[in-house]
Amino acid sequence: MMNIETAFAADGPLATAIPGFAARPQQLEMAGRIAAALKDNGVLVAEAGTGTGKTYAYLVPALLNGGKVIISTGTKTLQDQLFNRDLPTVRAALKVPVSVALLKGRANYVCHYHLARNLIDGRFQNPQDAVHLRAIGRFMEITQTGDKAECPEVPEDAAAWMYATSSRDNCLGQECPDLKECFVAAARRAAMEADVVVVNHHLFFADVMLRDEGMGELLPSCNAVIFDEAHQLPETASLFFGESVSTSQLLELARDTRSETVAAARDCLDLIEATRKLEKAARDLRLSVSTDNARFGFAQMEDNKPFQEAVEILDTELAEFGAIVETQAERSEGLANCLRRTQELQEILARWIKPENTDWVRWVEVFSQSLSLNATPLSIASIFKRQMDGHPRAWIFTSATLAVGKDFGHYCRELGLHWVEPPIDTAVWGSPFDYPQQAVLYAPQNMPEPNSPEYPDAVAKVAFPLIRAAHGRTFVLCTSLRAMRRIHELIADDLAREKLDLPLLIQGEGSRTELLERFRRLGNAILVASQSFWEGVDVPGDALSVVVIDKLPFAPPDDPVLAARIENMQKNGRSPFMEYQLPRAVINVKQGAGRLIRTERDKGVLAICDPRMLTKPYGKRVWQSLPPMRRSKLESEVVAFLEQLPPPASSG
Ligand code: SF4
């Protein structure tokens, strides 16, 4: 078998087959450590700075090692990029006979059964849905995979997909009359047969770890799991190890039950009536809270009478609904499935109303159209660790941002990795870029307190001279939407006053992908955005020279899950700030900073406006965790650095 050194050698297969490929020492070392972990069924937590070439560093050992490997990414973008670009490239270069499969969540595949049911039922919110649904019907006849990304006539986010795909709740699984043609089942069979399966973290937790039907054997059969963008795991795992009942789930249940009744129990008018009552109870629950897009802890809702009453009514209606469905459940597989779902939701709702477990946090999330009642474990460490136990296999956790300094303690504690025996291996490989030459970390002096009302104005004042010196090419990343809007307004005023013709974009003007595409294309734009832009954004080259971060991104302590975790740590005599909040903020800043320097030719300035960078002892921990950029507190120095950069192509 080819070894790692040979694969990465200057005259090796990668260098020969891939134009411009040159292995970096960090990459080779990382690949060696991963190969060792794969061989010994070990656990490796590895941070690899931007430009290390970590993708090849895990793909090469994964492909050479043999055995079955699951690779899980944080985002669908990276998932597609791995499957369509990196994996085929490395596989062809190494000439290894390895079969690969891409597996997406079930909501990405057309469901024969529900599409047919809903076409018959024919009740849609608007005529567009009906048109789309018929187009999906035609697509279903010709597609090989059923993957909605391949259906050009219907946008991926069209509402009609809801009627044409399945959910874990409503899939009939082995009982389904369409099982033979089922695309989800086919994709899962392909994943079972492949040597390398590429998934994303959501799918990994929802289906692989929690063993959705037909997925039960995937994890047990694999020899290694590699998580890329692994810094997202604690968040994603919390989401999936918790439980929730949402009004949209209830509406979906009512809708499915109605179409099943029309198909198999048309004479049972009581059931049709019960679906309407259930829908009303779900809608009333949503309407009982007047706020949009907010989260509340259970205690905050205790005095909210309309909400409490709506939950009670829902509980009663769901029970009555269940009793009627039960009388009809034997008439079809579809109705039997509706009964099972009703009972599951009843149980979750009952546990939410009267919890059995004090280690869970109850909270409510309100969206514009729906509301969910959630319960999240205070800690996912023991649950995650339990999932890792069993059949021995290697676990690799990698990302550009996992450690605080060289310390992985917070990450390992969150996932229970500190309990693993024998103790796990950790490693940090810094970026090969010449940061002292390529980048400046700017911490402006005399900033007001971050919570003071004049703070956003002060941030705009810091940002503007940098924008001017860099001819645009700036991201301003804000920790709140309000600050984002205010800073955008002030920068617009400054641009107008100085008659600077630079395109100014703000998050929300288009989809994230569109905005980023415009930003790249314009080449001299300014984008003011919130935290959701911090991650996974790649703008290599000249279009981005300045990243301004308004405040250290501590998660808002009023977030109900965070608040409960903080309280719990305090009760146990631990320091939530040092053990949890600060490490998370550091990881976040590192993500934001990582947007700036993507290649060895990029140059730029990272401005962190938060005065706590200079005044608090932990400020030092933040900058010490960042790549070794040159540091400055002086605007004049930073402006001079930017002024010597070549001007952007688009500004002439
Ligand atoms: S098995 Fe599930 S996903 Fe497949 S066609 Fe049937 S209901 Fe749809």
XYZ file of C-alpha atoms and ligand atoms in Angstrom:
660
model
C 0.000 0.000 0.000
C 1.242 3.495 -0.820
C 2.350 5.432 2.256
C 1.619 9.046 3.141
C 5.130 10.330 2.359
C 5.005 8.836 -1.118
C 1.572 10.304 -1.792
C 2.689 13.819 -0.830
C 6.242 13.603 -2.249
C 7.459 16.279 -4.680
C 7.407 13.683 -7.464
C 4.504 11.726 -5.954
C 1.067 11.050 -7.427
C -0.598 14.207 -6.082
C 2.125 16.517 -7.409
C 2.140 14.704 -10.740
C -1.614 14.719 -11.257
C -2.700 18.040 -9.742
C -1.391 21.198 -11.421
C 0.237 23.571 -8.947
C 0.123 21.096 -6.057
C 2.965 21.324 -3.569
C 2.675 19.614 -0.200
C 3.201 21.780 2.847
C 5.119 20.443 5.869
C 2.073 21.017 8.116
C -0.090 19.115 5.678
C 2.231 16.142 5.577
C 2.487 16.029 9.351
C -1.266 16.267 9.736
C -1.859 13.512 7.184
C 0.595 11.302 9.083
C -1.200 11.860 12.400
C -4.560 11.147 10.809
C -3.212 7.978 9.196
C -1.952 6.842 12.615
C -5.321 7.572 14.240
C -7.120 5.655 11.480
C -4.827 2.683 11.936
C -5.194 2.597 15.734
C -8.897 3.500 15.907
C -7.816 6.572 17.811
C -9.443 9.934 18.439
C -7.670 12.999 17.062
C -8.780 16.591 17.565
C -6.808 18.774 15.174
C -6.837 22.447 14.387
C -5.362 23.314 11.020
C -4.976 26.995 10.185
C -6.117 28.449 6.874
C -3.968 27.269 3.982
C -2.679 24.113 5.681
C -4.408 22.001 3.070
C -6.355 20.030 5.631
C -8.848 18.604 3.140
C -6.150 16.630 1.337
C -4.522 15.901 4.693
C -7.539 13.807 5.656
C -8.676 12.619 2.227
C -5.369 10.964 1.382
C -5.138 8.793 4.528
C -8.880 8.108 4.360
C -8.568 6.794 0.797
C -5.335 4.892 1.412
C -6.415 3.324 4.672
C -9.130 1.128 3.202
C -12.265 0.370 5.180
C -15.392 2.446 5.272
C -15.226 6.128 6.140
C -17.909 8.723 6.806
C -16.849 12.308 6.175
C -19.172 14.900 7.666
C -19.028 18.620 6.892
C -20.648 21.592 8.605
C -22.112 23.114 5.473
C -23.730 21.789 2.315
C -21.317 23.967 0.320
C -18.310 22.097 1.645
C -20.162 18.802 1.262
C -20.741 19.456 -2.458
C -17.223 20.774 -2.937
C -15.735 17.659 -1.359
C -17.856 15.284 -3.361
C -17.702 17.057 -6.710
C -14.172 18.435 -6.642
C -11.716 17.294 -3.966
C -12.633 13.629 -3.621
C -12.587 12.848 -7.366
C -9.296 14.755 -7.749
C -7.518 12.895 -4.956
C -9.010 9.544 -5.906
C -7.891 9.934 -9.516
C -4.411 11.064 -8.452
C -3.929 8.145 -6.074
C -5.568 5.710 -8.508
C -7.348 3.896 -5.699
C -10.447 1.794 -6.427
C -12.615 3.460 -3.809
C -16.356 3.942 -4.262
C -17.876 7.162 -2.976
C -21.413 8.353 -2.256
C -23.000 11.660 -1.391
C -25.839 11.423 1.061
C -28.157 14.299 1.786
C -31.009 14.676 4.220
C -34.306 13.122 3.168
C -35.855 16.529 2.506
C -33.607 16.734 -0.571
C -35.200 13.778 -2.359
C -38.580 13.550 -4.059
C -40.932 11.217 -2.205
C -43.156 9.202 -4.551
C -45.709 8.531 -1.899
C -46.334 12.044 -0.608
C -46.098 13.636 -4.000
C -48.848 11.342 -5.304
C -51.016 11.852 -2.204
C -50.730 15.620 -2.363
C -51.387 15.761 -6.090
C -54.674 13.953 -5.419
C -55.548 16.030 -2.350
C -54.874 19.151 -4.413
C -55.157 21.703 -1.567
C -52.381 24.252 -1.861
C -51.658 27.645 -0.384
C -51.405 29.201 -3.849
C -51.600 28.306 -7.555
C -47.813 28.488 -7.890
C -47.486 25.468 -5.592
C -49.753 23.432 -7.875
C -47.701 24.391 -10.936
C -44.474 23.498 -9.145
C -45.870 20.242 -7.878
C -46.831 19.120 -11.366
C -43.317 20.039 -12.550
C -41.867 17.933 -9.736
C -44.145 15.108 -10.885
C -42.608 15.291 -14.381
C -39.111 15.500 -12.893
C -39.788 12.372 -10.850
C -40.428 10.398 -14.026
C -37.019 11.145 -15.530
C -34.602 11.637 -12.627
C -32.161 8.942 -11.564
C -31.490 10.297 -8.081
C -34.610 12.282 -7.150
C -32.287 14.984 -5.782
C -34.157 18.282 -5.868
C -30.949 20.149 -6.708
C -31.247 18.548 -10.161
C -34.767 19.818 -10.863
C -34.223 23.035 -12.828
C -37.891 23.995 -13.126
C -38.511 24.367 -9.396
C -36.255 26.451 -7.106
C -34.794 24.516 -4.188
C -36.534 26.733 -1.662
C -39.984 26.577 -3.314
C -42.789 25.821 -0.865
C -44.042 23.015 -3.116
C -41.146 20.774 -2.053
C -42.890 20.415 1.269
C -45.628 18.466 -0.530
C -43.199 16.402 -2.575
C -40.667 15.256 0.019
C -40.844 13.173 3.158
C -39.902 13.896 6.740
C -38.664 11.468 9.332
C -42.127 11.766 10.852
C -44.217 10.969 7.829
C -42.087 8.436 5.949
C -43.755 5.021 5.873
C -40.444 3.184 5.658
C -40.756 -0.577 5.198
C -44.544 -0.297 5.007
C -44.427 2.104 2.073
C -46.063 0.851 -1.137
C -43.477 2.884 -3.113
C -40.448 1.537 -1.297
C -39.080 -0.156 -4.415
C -38.773 3.140 -6.313
C -37.959 5.272 -3.252
C -35.075 7.711 -3.864
C -34.258 8.108 -0.172
C -33.939 4.361 0.214
C -31.812 4.156 -2.953
C -29.453 6.903 -1.755
C -29.106 5.133 1.567
C -28.394 1.791 -0.089
C -25.699 3.487 -2.181
C -24.232 4.950 1.013
C -24.236 1.524 2.627
C -22.314 0.078 -0.300
C -19.793 2.909 -0.770
C -16.353 3.023 0.826
C -16.476 6.753 1.467
C -19.733 8.514 2.304
C -19.943 12.298 2.404
C -22.647 13.684 4.700
C -23.188 16.892 6.651
C -23.442 17.317 10.417
C -27.209 17.765 10.382
C -27.680 14.534 8.515
C -25.093 12.811 10.657
C -26.950 13.575 13.841
C -30.496 13.353 12.542
C -30.138 10.098 10.678
C -26.845 8.375 11.269
C -26.445 8.701 15.014
C -30.126 8.631 15.752
C -30.546 5.760 13.327
C -33.379 6.812 11.098
C -34.992 3.927 9.260
C -32.567 2.369 6.784
C -29.631 4.177 8.368
C -29.233 1.936 11.374
C -26.328 0.042 9.854
C -24.345 2.927 8.419
C -22.446 4.023 11.514
C -21.840 0.507 12.888
C -20.399 -0.550 9.533
C -17.822 2.216 9.254
C -14.237 2.222 10.472
C -13.750 5.948 10.738
C -15.685 9.172 11.059
C -14.020 12.406 9.997
C -15.682 15.679 10.963
C -14.549 18.742 9.059
C -15.722 22.168 10.309
C -15.917 20.288 13.599
C -16.243 23.480 15.639
C -19.940 23.399 14.732
C -20.549 19.997 16.304
C -21.507 20.996 19.866
C -24.159 23.351 18.513
C -25.558 20.874 15.994
C -25.463 17.992 18.452
C -27.395 20.037 21.044
C -30.049 20.625 18.469
C -30.480 16.966 17.643
C -30.109 15.431 21.064
C -32.932 17.618 22.264
C -36.624 17.269 21.447
C -39.246 19.635 20.212
C -42.826 19.985 19.094
C -43.479 22.723 16.597
C -46.679 24.172 15.250
C -45.441 23.428 11.728
C -45.043 19.744 12.635
C -48.616 19.744 13.912
C -49.905 21.437 10.768
C -48.030 18.889 8.680
C -49.575 16.087 10.705
C -53.053 17.549 10.199
C -52.453 17.951 6.467
C -51.095 14.431 6.010
C -53.906 12.941 8.059
C -56.444 14.737 5.922
C -54.967 13.446 2.677
C -54.738 9.921 4.130
C -58.363 10.180 5.219
C -59.445 11.316 1.758
C -57.563 8.346 0.304
C -58.597 5.600 2.726
C -61.299 6.696 5.174
C -63.402 9.161 3.243
C -66.502 8.297 5.285
C -64.912 9.359 8.587
C -66.004 12.985 8.664
C -65.061 13.279 12.344
C -61.442 12.845 11.414
C -61.553 15.589 8.809
C -63.149 17.805 11.451
C -60.468 16.814 13.985
C -57.680 17.836 11.575
C -59.230 21.307 11.407
C -59.422 21.567 15.192
C -55.810 20.498 15.492
C -54.785 23.101 12.940
C -56.673 25.758 14.853
C -55.025 24.781 18.138
C -51.582 24.926 16.485
C -52.262 28.312 14.890
C -53.664 29.700 18.139
C -50.533 28.614 19.953
C -48.416 30.554 17.479
C -50.683 33.589 17.824
C -50.552 33.494 21.628
C -47.083 35.082 21.502
C -46.989 38.406 19.728
C -43.206 38.615 19.208
C -41.376 37.312 16.129
C -38.014 35.594 15.973
C -37.379 35.343 19.685
C -36.441 32.734 22.258
C -37.818 32.490 25.763
C -36.913 30.328 28.725
C -39.784 28.371 30.274
C -39.766 30.606 33.356
C -40.309 33.679 31.179
C -43.469 32.115 29.770
C -44.922 30.924 33.052
C -46.913 34.109 33.590
C -48.010 34.382 29.996
C -51.613 33.263 30.396
C -52.650 33.159 26.720
C -49.604 31.013 25.950
C -50.195 28.631 28.852
C -53.842 28.250 27.864
C -52.944 27.640 24.234
C -50.519 24.878 25.264
C -53.231 23.301 27.408
C -55.789 23.425 24.596
C -53.277 21.944 22.190
C -52.613 19.114 24.617
C -56.346 18.356 24.826
C -56.953 18.667 21.080
C -53.995 16.451 20.278
C -55.323 13.780 22.643
C -58.798 13.932 21.062
C -57.299 13.897 17.605
C -55.222 10.835 18.533
C -58.313 9.028 19.832
C -60.118 9.486 16.496
C -57.080 8.573 14.375
C -56.774 5.401 16.435
C -60.254 4.279 15.349
C -59.192 4.545 11.670
C -55.528 3.558 11.859
C -56.081 0.045 10.577
C -57.572 1.224 7.322
C -54.228 2.125 5.719
C -50.494 2.249 6.320
C -50.690 6.001 5.922
C -53.236 6.363 8.713
C -51.274 3.989 10.942
C -48.279 6.236 10.419
C -50.323 9.314 11.338
C -51.316 7.596 14.568
C -47.690 6.810 15.405
C -46.694 10.425 14.787
C -49.576 11.721 16.874
C -48.562 9.522 19.777
C -44.927 10.600 19.529
C -45.880 14.267 19.535
C -48.241 13.678 22.455
C -45.410 12.134 24.444
C -42.968 14.942 23.687
C -45.583 17.546 24.528
C -46.396 15.770 27.794
C -42.690 15.710 28.728
C -42.414 19.368 27.829
C -45.362 20.251 30.063
C -44.201 17.992 32.901
C -40.519 17.122 32.516
C -39.136 13.844 33.814
C -35.600 15.094 33.736
C -34.183 18.183 35.429
C -31.042 18.111 33.270
C -32.960 19.506 30.350
C -33.717 23.132 29.555
C -37.236 23.937 28.388
C -37.601 26.878 26.068
C -39.808 28.383 23.386
C -38.759 29.700 20.007
C -41.047 31.933 17.988
C -40.617 32.368 14.236
C -42.754 34.518 11.970
C -44.978 31.600 10.919
C -44.439 29.015 13.616
C -43.556 28.336 17.218
C -41.681 25.457 18.759
C -41.574 24.067 22.264
C -38.060 22.770 22.824
C -36.172 20.791 25.422
C -32.373 20.690 25.203
C -29.962 18.725 27.394
C -27.861 20.966 29.632
C -24.819 19.051 28.510
C -24.448 16.796 25.505
C -21.114 15.384 26.680
C -22.385 12.085 28.047
C -24.843 11.562 25.180
C -22.225 12.188 22.518
C -19.641 10.053 24.281
C -22.160 7.192 24.521
C -22.743 7.415 20.780
C -19.008 7.094 20.188
C -18.775 3.956 22.303
C -19.390 0.513 20.948
C -17.652 -0.788 17.878
C -14.064 0.572 17.848
C -13.399 3.079 15.121
C -11.329 6.192 14.517
C -12.806 9.637 15.146
C -11.176 12.701 13.622
C -12.353 16.192 14.548
C -10.821 18.966 12.488
C -11.411 22.628 11.757
C -9.492 25.860 11.304
C -10.906 27.004 14.634
C -11.108 24.618 17.573
C -8.549 25.703 20.145
C -8.101 28.679 22.434
C -4.356 29.156 22.182
C -3.347 25.515 22.087
C -6.008 24.472 24.552
C -8.813 22.158 23.425
C -10.225 21.728 26.950
C -13.521 23.509 26.337
C -14.165 21.594 23.105
C -13.357 18.210 24.596
C -15.487 18.906 27.672
C -18.465 19.872 25.532
C -18.352 16.635 23.564
C -17.291 14.375 26.436
C -13.978 13.633 24.700
C -12.056 14.150 27.942
C -13.571 10.889 29.198
C -12.305 8.838 26.279
C -9.827 6.074 27.168
C -7.015 5.921 26.151
C -6.760 9.734 26.194
C -7.263 11.392 22.867
C -4.597 12.999 20.712
C -4.736 16.734 19.943
C -2.682 18.900 17.608
C -2.516 22.425 16.221
C -0.984 23.251 12.868
C -0.669 26.962 12.295
C -1.280 28.529 8.944
C 1.720 28.538 6.579
C 0.929 32.125 5.574
C 3.304 34.919 6.496
C 0.876 36.722 8.807
C 3.263 39.381 10.165
C 3.777 40.517 6.562
C 0.300 39.875 5.241
C -1.969 41.178 7.974
C -2.417 43.754 10.700
C -4.589 43.295 13.777
C -5.961 46.692 14.679
C -7.350 47.403 18.155
C -8.437 51.064 18.184
C -7.988 53.073 21.375
C -10.522 55.186 23.247
C -13.570 53.203 22.239
C -16.662 53.701 24.446
C -18.127 50.863 26.488
C -19.549 48.199 24.141
C -23.012 48.554 25.678
C -23.173 52.319 25.441
C -25.652 53.835 22.973
C -22.930 55.663 21.049
C -20.987 52.462 20.419
C -22.182 51.724 16.844
C -21.319 55.313 15.876
C -17.809 54.818 17.221
C -17.458 51.592 15.208
C -18.513 53.377 12.023
C -15.911 56.058 12.797
C -13.207 53.414 13.083
C -14.362 51.624 9.946
C -14.635 54.554 7.577
C -10.949 55.601 7.279
C -10.101 51.947 6.620
C -12.785 51.705 3.946
C -11.455 54.838 2.289
C -7.842 53.645 2.403
C -8.744 50.191 1.070
C -11.046 51.567 -1.669
C -13.987 49.612 -0.287
C -13.167 45.880 -0.068
C -14.481 45.683 3.490
C -16.656 43.418 5.605
C -18.155 45.036 8.682
C -19.393 42.187 10.883
C -21.799 43.107 13.651
C -23.035 41.229 16.683
C -26.576 42.628 16.470
C -28.959 43.510 13.670
C -29.661 46.881 15.214
C -25.962 47.784 15.231
C -25.701 46.467 11.679
C -28.423 48.829 10.430
C -27.042 51.843 12.307
C -23.478 51.295 11.110
C -24.698 50.821 7.550
C -26.587 54.112 7.729
C -23.551 55.999 9.056
C -21.211 54.567 6.437
C -23.723 55.501 3.721
C -23.702 59.091 5.049
C -19.906 59.192 5.097
C -19.668 57.875 1.547
C -22.179 60.468 0.338
C -20.423 63.288 2.170
C -17.051 62.419 0.690
C -18.599 61.613 -2.703
C -16.968 58.212 -2.689
C -18.576 55.978 -5.253
C -18.217 52.618 -3.512
C -20.988 49.994 -3.547
C -22.444 49.525 -0.068
C -24.281 46.268 0.617
C -26.203 45.141 3.642
C -27.264 41.696 4.709
C -30.890 41.029 3.800
C -30.771 42.761 0.399
C -30.647 39.367 -1.244
C -29.834 35.812 -0.317
C -26.472 35.187 1.269
C -25.165 33.539 -1.894
C -26.322 36.416 -4.108
C -24.803 39.039 -1.825
C -21.469 37.269 -1.692
C -21.506 36.808 -5.441
C -22.112 40.557 -5.867
C -19.418 41.385 -3.357
C -16.863 39.271 -5.229
C -17.905 40.560 -8.627
C -17.895 44.245 -7.663
C -14.369 44.001 -6.312
C -14.604 47.274 -4.329
C -17.738 46.770 -2.260
C -18.466 47.187 1.434
C -20.698 44.632 3.079
C -22.271 45.289 6.455
C -23.557 42.032 7.890
C -24.313 40.181 11.069
C -22.759 37.147 12.565
C -24.406 34.715 10.172
C -21.905 35.884 7.565
C -18.924 35.047 9.689
C -18.666 31.439 8.737
C -17.806 29.585 5.606
C -17.407 32.714 3.497
C -14.570 32.542 1.027
C -13.475 35.685 -0.805
C -9.897 35.001 -1.868
C -7.956 37.719 -3.636
C -8.361 41.451 -3.843
C -12.073 41.904 -3.190
C -11.604 41.729 0.595
C -8.882 43.657 2.413
C -10.520 44.749 5.662
C -12.648 42.892 8.186
C -14.114 45.046 10.954
C -15.618 43.227 13.936
C -17.731 45.482 16.132
C -17.673 43.537 19.401
C -16.296 40.326 20.773
C -19.101 37.934 19.876
C -20.181 36.626 23.254
C -23.420 34.725 22.819
C -26.282 36.783 24.271
C -26.661 35.617 27.893
C -30.433 35.897 27.554
C -30.409 32.901 25.229
C -32.376 30.393 27.327
C -30.104 27.404 26.733
C -26.956 29.410 27.365
C -28.466 31.027 30.468
C -29.350 27.614 31.903
C -25.895 26.240 31.116
C -24.254 29.230 32.787
C -26.393 28.831 35.874
C -25.655 25.138 36.039
C -21.892 25.668 35.800
C -22.044 28.306 38.507
C -23.930 25.890 40.738
C -21.128 23.385 40.245
C -18.476 25.926 41.206
C -17.158 26.280 37.659
C -16.453 29.477 35.774
C -18.866 29.652 32.854
C -17.118 32.701 31.486
C -13.664 31.178 31.247
C -14.796 27.652 30.419
C -17.621 28.309 28.023
C -18.420 31.868 26.967
C -14.885 33.074 26.291
C -13.773 29.990 24.328
C -16.893 30.226 22.178
C -16.297 33.917 21.528
C -12.658 33.215 20.650
C -13.675 30.532 18.152
C -16.132 33.004 16.649
C -13.529 35.760 16.297
C -11.152 33.268 14.722
C -13.844 32.414 12.188
C -14.388 36.099 11.410
C -10.634 36.673 11.167
C -10.306 33.652 8.903
C -12.337 35.457 6.228
C -9.480 37.879 5.626
C -6.430 35.924 4.522
C -7.347 32.994 2.296
C -4.183 32.632 0.180
C -0.502 33.501 0.528
C -1.027 36.576 -1.648
C -3.910 38.114 0.353
C -3.153 41.107 2.519
C -5.407 42.923 4.896
C -6.460 44.407 8.202
C -8.561 42.853 10.926
C -10.034 45.552 13.145
C -11.575 44.405 16.405
C -13.215 47.496 17.835
C -14.114 46.050 21.241
C -12.207 47.991 23.965
C -12.088 44.837 26.093
C -9.363 43.615 23.724
C -7.116 46.185 25.397
C -8.602 46.643 28.837
C -9.471 43.135 30.020
C -6.990 40.399 30.865
C -8.876 38.000 28.607
C -8.344 40.358 25.635
C -4.850 38.937 25.524
C -6.199 35.400 25.249
C -8.233 36.497 22.263
C -5.377 37.981 20.278
C -3.009 35.211 21.282
C -5.448 32.744 19.748
C -5.434 34.571 16.435
C -2.807 34.029 13.751
C 0.395 36.018 14.440
C -0.543 39.240 12.637
C 1.336 42.450 13.216
C -0.529 44.433 15.908
C -1.351 48.106 15.964
C -3.429 50.562 17.976
C -2.823 53.453 15.598
C -5.154 54.391 12.800
C -2.349 56.119 10.877
C -0.265 52.909 10.751
C -3.188 50.830 9.606
C -4.255 53.335 6.969
C -0.672 53.478 5.666
C -0.606 49.672 5.396
C -3.828 49.697 3.388
C -2.756 52.548 1.150
C 0.228 50.610 -0.116
C -1.987 47.746 -1.347
C -2.558 47.668 -5.108
C -5.898 49.332 -5.927
C -8.819 47.080 -6.813
C -9.218 46.313 -10.501
C -12.755 47.716 -10.614
C -11.852 51.132 -9.168
C -9.325 51.720 -11.930
S -40.341 5.130 1.851
Fe -40.698 7.141 2.729
S -39.532 8.537 1.433
Fe -39.708 6.617 0.318
S -41.469 6.915 -0.995
Fe -42.177 5.922 0.882
S -42.804 7.588 2.219
Fe -41.571 8.464 0.592
